[in-house]
CSV table of C-alpha atoms in Angstrom, one decimal:
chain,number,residue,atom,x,y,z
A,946,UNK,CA,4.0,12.0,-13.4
A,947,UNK,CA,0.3,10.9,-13.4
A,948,UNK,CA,-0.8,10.3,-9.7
A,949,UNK,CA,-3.9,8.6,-7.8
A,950,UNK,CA,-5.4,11.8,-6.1
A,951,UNK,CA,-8.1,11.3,-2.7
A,952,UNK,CA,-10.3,13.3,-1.2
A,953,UNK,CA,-11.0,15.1,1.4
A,954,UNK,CA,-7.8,14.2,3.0
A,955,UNK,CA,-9.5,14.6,6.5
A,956,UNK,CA,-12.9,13.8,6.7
A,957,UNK,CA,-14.7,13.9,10.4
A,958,UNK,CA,-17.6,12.1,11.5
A,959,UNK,CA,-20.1,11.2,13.7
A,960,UNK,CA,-20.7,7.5,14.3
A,961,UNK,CA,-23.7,6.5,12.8
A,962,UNK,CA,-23.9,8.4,9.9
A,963,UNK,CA,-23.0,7.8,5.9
A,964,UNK,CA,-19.2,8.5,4.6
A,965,UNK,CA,-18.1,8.6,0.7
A,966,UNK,CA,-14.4,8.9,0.4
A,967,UNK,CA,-13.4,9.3,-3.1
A,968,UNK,CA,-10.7,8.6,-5.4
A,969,UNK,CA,-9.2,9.7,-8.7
A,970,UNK,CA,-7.3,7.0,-10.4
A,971,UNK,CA,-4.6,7.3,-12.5
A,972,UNK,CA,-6.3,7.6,-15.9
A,973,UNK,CA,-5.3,4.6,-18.2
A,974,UNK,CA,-5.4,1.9,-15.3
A,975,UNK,CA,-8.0,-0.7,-15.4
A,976,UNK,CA,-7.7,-2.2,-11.2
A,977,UNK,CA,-9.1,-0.5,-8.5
A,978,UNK,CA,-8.1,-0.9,-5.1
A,979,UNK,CA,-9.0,0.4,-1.3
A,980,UNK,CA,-6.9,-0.1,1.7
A,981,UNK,CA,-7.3,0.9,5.2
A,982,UNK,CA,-4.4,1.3,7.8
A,983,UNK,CA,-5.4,1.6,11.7
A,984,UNK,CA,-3.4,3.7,13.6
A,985,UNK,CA,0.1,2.1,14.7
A,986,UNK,CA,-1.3,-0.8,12.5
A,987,UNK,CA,-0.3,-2.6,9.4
A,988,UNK,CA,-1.9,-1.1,5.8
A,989,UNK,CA,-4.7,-3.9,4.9
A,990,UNK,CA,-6.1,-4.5,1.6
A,991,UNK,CA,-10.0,-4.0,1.6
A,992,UNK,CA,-11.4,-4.6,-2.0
A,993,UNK,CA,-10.1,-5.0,-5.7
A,994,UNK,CA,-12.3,-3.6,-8.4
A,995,UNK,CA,-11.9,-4.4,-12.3
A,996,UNK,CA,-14.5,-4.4,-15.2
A,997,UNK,CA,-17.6,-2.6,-13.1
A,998,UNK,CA,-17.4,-5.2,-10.0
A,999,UNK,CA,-15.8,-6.5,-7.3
A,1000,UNK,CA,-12.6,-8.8,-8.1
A,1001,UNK,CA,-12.0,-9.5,-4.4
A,1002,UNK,CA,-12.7,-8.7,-0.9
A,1003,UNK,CA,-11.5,-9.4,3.0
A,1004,UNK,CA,-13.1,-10.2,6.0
A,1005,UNK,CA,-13.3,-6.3,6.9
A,1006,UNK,CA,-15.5,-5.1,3.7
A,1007,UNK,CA,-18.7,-6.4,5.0
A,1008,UNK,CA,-22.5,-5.4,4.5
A,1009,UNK,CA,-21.4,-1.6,5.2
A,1010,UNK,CA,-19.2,-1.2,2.8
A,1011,UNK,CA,-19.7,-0.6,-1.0
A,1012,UNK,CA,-17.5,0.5,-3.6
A,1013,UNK,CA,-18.6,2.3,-7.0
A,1014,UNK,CA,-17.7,3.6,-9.8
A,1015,UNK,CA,-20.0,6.2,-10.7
A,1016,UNK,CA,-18.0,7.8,-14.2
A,1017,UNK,CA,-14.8,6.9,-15.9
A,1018,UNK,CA,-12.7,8.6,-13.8
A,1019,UNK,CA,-13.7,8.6,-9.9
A,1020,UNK,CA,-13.4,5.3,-7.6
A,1021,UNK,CA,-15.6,5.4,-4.1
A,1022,UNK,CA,-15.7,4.0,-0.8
A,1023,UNK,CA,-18.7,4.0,1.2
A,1024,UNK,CA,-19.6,2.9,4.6
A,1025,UNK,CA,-23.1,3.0,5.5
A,1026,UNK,CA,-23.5,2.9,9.0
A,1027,UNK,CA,-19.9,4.0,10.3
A,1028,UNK,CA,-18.2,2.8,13.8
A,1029,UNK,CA,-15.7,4.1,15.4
A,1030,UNK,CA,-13.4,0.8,14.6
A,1031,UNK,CA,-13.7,2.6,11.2
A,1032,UNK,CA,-11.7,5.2,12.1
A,1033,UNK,CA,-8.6,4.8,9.7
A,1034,UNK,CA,-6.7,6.0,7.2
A,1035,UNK,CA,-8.1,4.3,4.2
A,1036,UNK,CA,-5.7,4.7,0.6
A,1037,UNK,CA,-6.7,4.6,-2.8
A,1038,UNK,CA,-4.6,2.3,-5.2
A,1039,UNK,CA,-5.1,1.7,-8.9
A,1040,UNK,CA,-3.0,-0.2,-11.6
A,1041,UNK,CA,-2.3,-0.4,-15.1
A,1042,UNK,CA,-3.7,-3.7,-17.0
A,1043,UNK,CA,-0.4,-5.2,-17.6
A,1044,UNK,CA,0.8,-7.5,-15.5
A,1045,UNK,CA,4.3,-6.5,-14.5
A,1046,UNK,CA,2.9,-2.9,-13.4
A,1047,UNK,CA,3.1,-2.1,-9.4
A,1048,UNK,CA,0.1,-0.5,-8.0
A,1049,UNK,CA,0.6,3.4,-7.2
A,1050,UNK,CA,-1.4,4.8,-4.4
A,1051,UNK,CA,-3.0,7.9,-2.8
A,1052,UNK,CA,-2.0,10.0,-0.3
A,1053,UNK,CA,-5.1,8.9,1.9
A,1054,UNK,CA,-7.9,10.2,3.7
A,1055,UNK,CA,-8.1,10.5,7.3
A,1056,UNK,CA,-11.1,9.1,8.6
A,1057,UNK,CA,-12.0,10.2,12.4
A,1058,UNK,CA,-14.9,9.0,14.0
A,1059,UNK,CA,-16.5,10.8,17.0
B,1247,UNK,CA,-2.0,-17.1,4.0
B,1248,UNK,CA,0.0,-14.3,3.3
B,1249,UNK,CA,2.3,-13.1,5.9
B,1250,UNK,CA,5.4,-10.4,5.6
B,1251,UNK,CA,7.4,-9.3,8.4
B,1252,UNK,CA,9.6,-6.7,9.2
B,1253,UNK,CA,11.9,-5.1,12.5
B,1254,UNK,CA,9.9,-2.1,13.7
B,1255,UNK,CA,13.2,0.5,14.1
B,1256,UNK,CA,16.4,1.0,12.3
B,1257,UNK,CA,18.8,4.2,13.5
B,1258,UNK,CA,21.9,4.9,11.5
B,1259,UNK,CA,24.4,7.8,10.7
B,1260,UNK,CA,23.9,10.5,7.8
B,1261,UNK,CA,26.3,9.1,5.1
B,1262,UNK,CA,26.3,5.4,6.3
B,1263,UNK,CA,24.1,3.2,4.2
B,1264,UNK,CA,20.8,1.6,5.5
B,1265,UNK,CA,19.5,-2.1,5.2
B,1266,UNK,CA,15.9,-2.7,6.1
B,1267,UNK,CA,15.2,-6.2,6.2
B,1268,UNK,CA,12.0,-8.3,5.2
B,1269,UNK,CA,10.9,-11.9,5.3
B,1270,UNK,CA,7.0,-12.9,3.5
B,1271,UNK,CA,5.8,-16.7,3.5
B,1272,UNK,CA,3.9,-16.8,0.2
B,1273,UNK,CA,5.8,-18.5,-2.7
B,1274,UNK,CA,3.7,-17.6,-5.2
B,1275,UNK,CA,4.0,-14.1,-5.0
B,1276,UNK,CA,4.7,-12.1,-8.1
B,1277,UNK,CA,6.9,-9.0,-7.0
B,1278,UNK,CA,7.9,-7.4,-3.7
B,1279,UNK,CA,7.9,-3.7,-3.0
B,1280,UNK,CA,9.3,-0.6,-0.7
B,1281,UNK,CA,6.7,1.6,0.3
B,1282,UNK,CA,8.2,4.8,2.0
B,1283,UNK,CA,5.8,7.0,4.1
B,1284,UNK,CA,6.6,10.0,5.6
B,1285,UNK,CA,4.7,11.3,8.9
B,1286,UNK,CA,1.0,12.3,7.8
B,1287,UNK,CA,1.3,11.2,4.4
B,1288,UNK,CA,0.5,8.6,1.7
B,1289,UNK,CA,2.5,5.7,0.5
B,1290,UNK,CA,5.4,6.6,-1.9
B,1291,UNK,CA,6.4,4.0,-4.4
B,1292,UNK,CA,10.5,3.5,-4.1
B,1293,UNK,CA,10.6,0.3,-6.1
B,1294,UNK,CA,9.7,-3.2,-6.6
B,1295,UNK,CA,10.9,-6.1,-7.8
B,1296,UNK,CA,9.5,-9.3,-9.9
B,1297,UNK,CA,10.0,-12.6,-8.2
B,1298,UNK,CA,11.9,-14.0,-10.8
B,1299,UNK,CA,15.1,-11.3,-10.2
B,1300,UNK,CA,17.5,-11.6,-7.3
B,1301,UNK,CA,18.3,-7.8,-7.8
B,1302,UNK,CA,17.9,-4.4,-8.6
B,1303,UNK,CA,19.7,-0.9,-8.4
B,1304,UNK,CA,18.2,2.4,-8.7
B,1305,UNK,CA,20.7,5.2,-7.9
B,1306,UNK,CA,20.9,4.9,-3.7
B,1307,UNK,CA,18.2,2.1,-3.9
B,1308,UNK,CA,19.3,-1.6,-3.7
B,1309,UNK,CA,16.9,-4.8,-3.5
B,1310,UNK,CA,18.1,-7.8,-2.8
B,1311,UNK,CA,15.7,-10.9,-3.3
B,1312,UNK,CA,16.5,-14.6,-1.4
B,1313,UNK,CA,14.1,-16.8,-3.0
B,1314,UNK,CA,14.8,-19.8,-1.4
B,1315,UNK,CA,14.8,-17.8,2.5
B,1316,UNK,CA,12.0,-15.6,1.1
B,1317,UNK,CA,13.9,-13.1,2.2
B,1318,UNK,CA,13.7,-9.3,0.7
B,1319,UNK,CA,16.7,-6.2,1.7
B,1320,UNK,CA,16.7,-2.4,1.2
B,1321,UNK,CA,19.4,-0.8,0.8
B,1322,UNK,CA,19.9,2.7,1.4
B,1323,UNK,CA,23.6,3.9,0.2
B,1324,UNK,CA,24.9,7.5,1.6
B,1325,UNK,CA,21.2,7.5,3.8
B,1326,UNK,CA,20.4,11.4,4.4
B,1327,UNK,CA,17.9,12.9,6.6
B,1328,UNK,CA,15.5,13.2,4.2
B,1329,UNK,CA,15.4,9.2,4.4
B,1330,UNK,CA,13.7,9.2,7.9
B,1331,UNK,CA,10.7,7.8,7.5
B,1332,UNK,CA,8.5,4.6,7.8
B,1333,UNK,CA,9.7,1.9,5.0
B,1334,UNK,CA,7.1,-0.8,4.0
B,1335,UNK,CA,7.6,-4.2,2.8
B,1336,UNK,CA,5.1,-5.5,0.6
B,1337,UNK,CA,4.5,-8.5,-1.4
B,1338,UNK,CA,2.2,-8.8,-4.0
B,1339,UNK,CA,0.2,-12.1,-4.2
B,1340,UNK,CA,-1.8,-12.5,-8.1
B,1341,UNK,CA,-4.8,-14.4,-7.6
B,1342,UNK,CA,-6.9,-14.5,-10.4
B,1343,UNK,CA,-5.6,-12.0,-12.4
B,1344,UNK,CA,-6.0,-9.5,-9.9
B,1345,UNK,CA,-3.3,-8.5,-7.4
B,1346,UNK,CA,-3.6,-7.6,-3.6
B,1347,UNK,CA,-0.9,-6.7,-1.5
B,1348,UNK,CA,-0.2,-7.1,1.9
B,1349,UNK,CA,2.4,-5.0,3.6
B,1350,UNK,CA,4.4,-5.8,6.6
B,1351,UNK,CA,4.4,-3.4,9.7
B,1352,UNK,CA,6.5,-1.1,8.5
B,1353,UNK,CA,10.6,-0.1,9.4
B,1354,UNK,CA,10.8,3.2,11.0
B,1355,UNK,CA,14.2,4.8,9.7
B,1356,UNK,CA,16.0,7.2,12.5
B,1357,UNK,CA,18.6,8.7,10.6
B,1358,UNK,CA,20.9,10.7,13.0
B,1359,UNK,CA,22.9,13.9,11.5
């Protein structure tokens, strides 16, 4: 079964600095998604993505974050500047274009901040 | 705005069956899902349901949806070991055309041999 792959799955470091985190969609889905979940916190959606742009956002994805889509298969997270409130494990999600389809996600990538 | 909640802990017997329990506030959503995630890993799809059904079976798995109490059950028949884990409640809200989900805190399953 076709899966939404992320990688690395543990990615250190140091505040201040530049992070990509990258995802592999599932290949025929058309929505993008991130998600973050905080330690001992709930999983919170960060940004939809659909057509080359940005569909919707939170509060959370401010200035420092971007998301891309550089080719037709990998979907990206960046955060500029990072903090260590950004520490998180941040998951991947894509979807089909149909309507009725659930979204399928990643396995994640750690994020620790030092 | 969208809220879901869920109990934090659930502890039953191998063989017995399991019912995790969910409540979300927004009307308009389009379909409800069970997340399961084991320690250190990602979010496993069990199954969903679309707003418009009031159930659904798959094999152990049975969803219940209360409409009018917004009110969403999993039910886990014969649970096994292999069931512990952290269950997510998750309602999908469809603005737009798009869809973002928000998930409740999560039900960590004990299941005791």
């Amino acid at each position: 079964e076709p899966e939404v792959t992320q990688t690395p799955s543990h990615q250190v470091t140091q505040m201040g600095q530049e992070v990509i985190l990258r995802c592999v969609p599932i290949s025929n889905h058309l929505y993008f998604y991130w998600y973050r979940q905080i330690l001992g916190q709930k999983v919170e959606f960060l940004v939809s993505f659909y057509n080359n742009e940005i569909s919707e956002k939170s509060e959370i994805f401010d200035d420092q974050f971007s998301v891309e889509r550089p080719d037709g298969s990998n979907f990206t997270l960046k955060i500029r500047s990072t903090k260590l409130e950004d520490s998180a494990m941040y998951f991947c999600a894509s979807r089909a274009g149909m309507n009725n389809q659930p979204q399928h996600f990643g396995d994640g990538t750690r994020l620790s901040i030092l | 705005g969208e809220d879901v909640e869920q109990s934090l802990f659930l502890s039953v017997r191998e063989g017995d069956s399991s019912v995790i329990n969910c409540t979300y506030t927004d009307s308009s959503s389009t379909y409800l899902y069970w997340y399961k995630q084991e320690p250190g890993a990602g979010l496993q799809l069990l199954t969903y349901i679309f707003s418009n059904m009031d159930m659904k079976q798959d094999q152990r798995l049975t969803v219940l949806l209360n409409k009018k109490d917004k009110h969403l059950s999993l039910r886990i028949a014969d649970t096994q070991t292999g069931d512990s884990a952290i269950y997510f409640c998750a309602e999908a809200f469809r603005g737009g055309g798009y869809q973002k989900v928000t998930f409740g805190i999560g039900t960590k399953l004990q299941v005791i041999p």
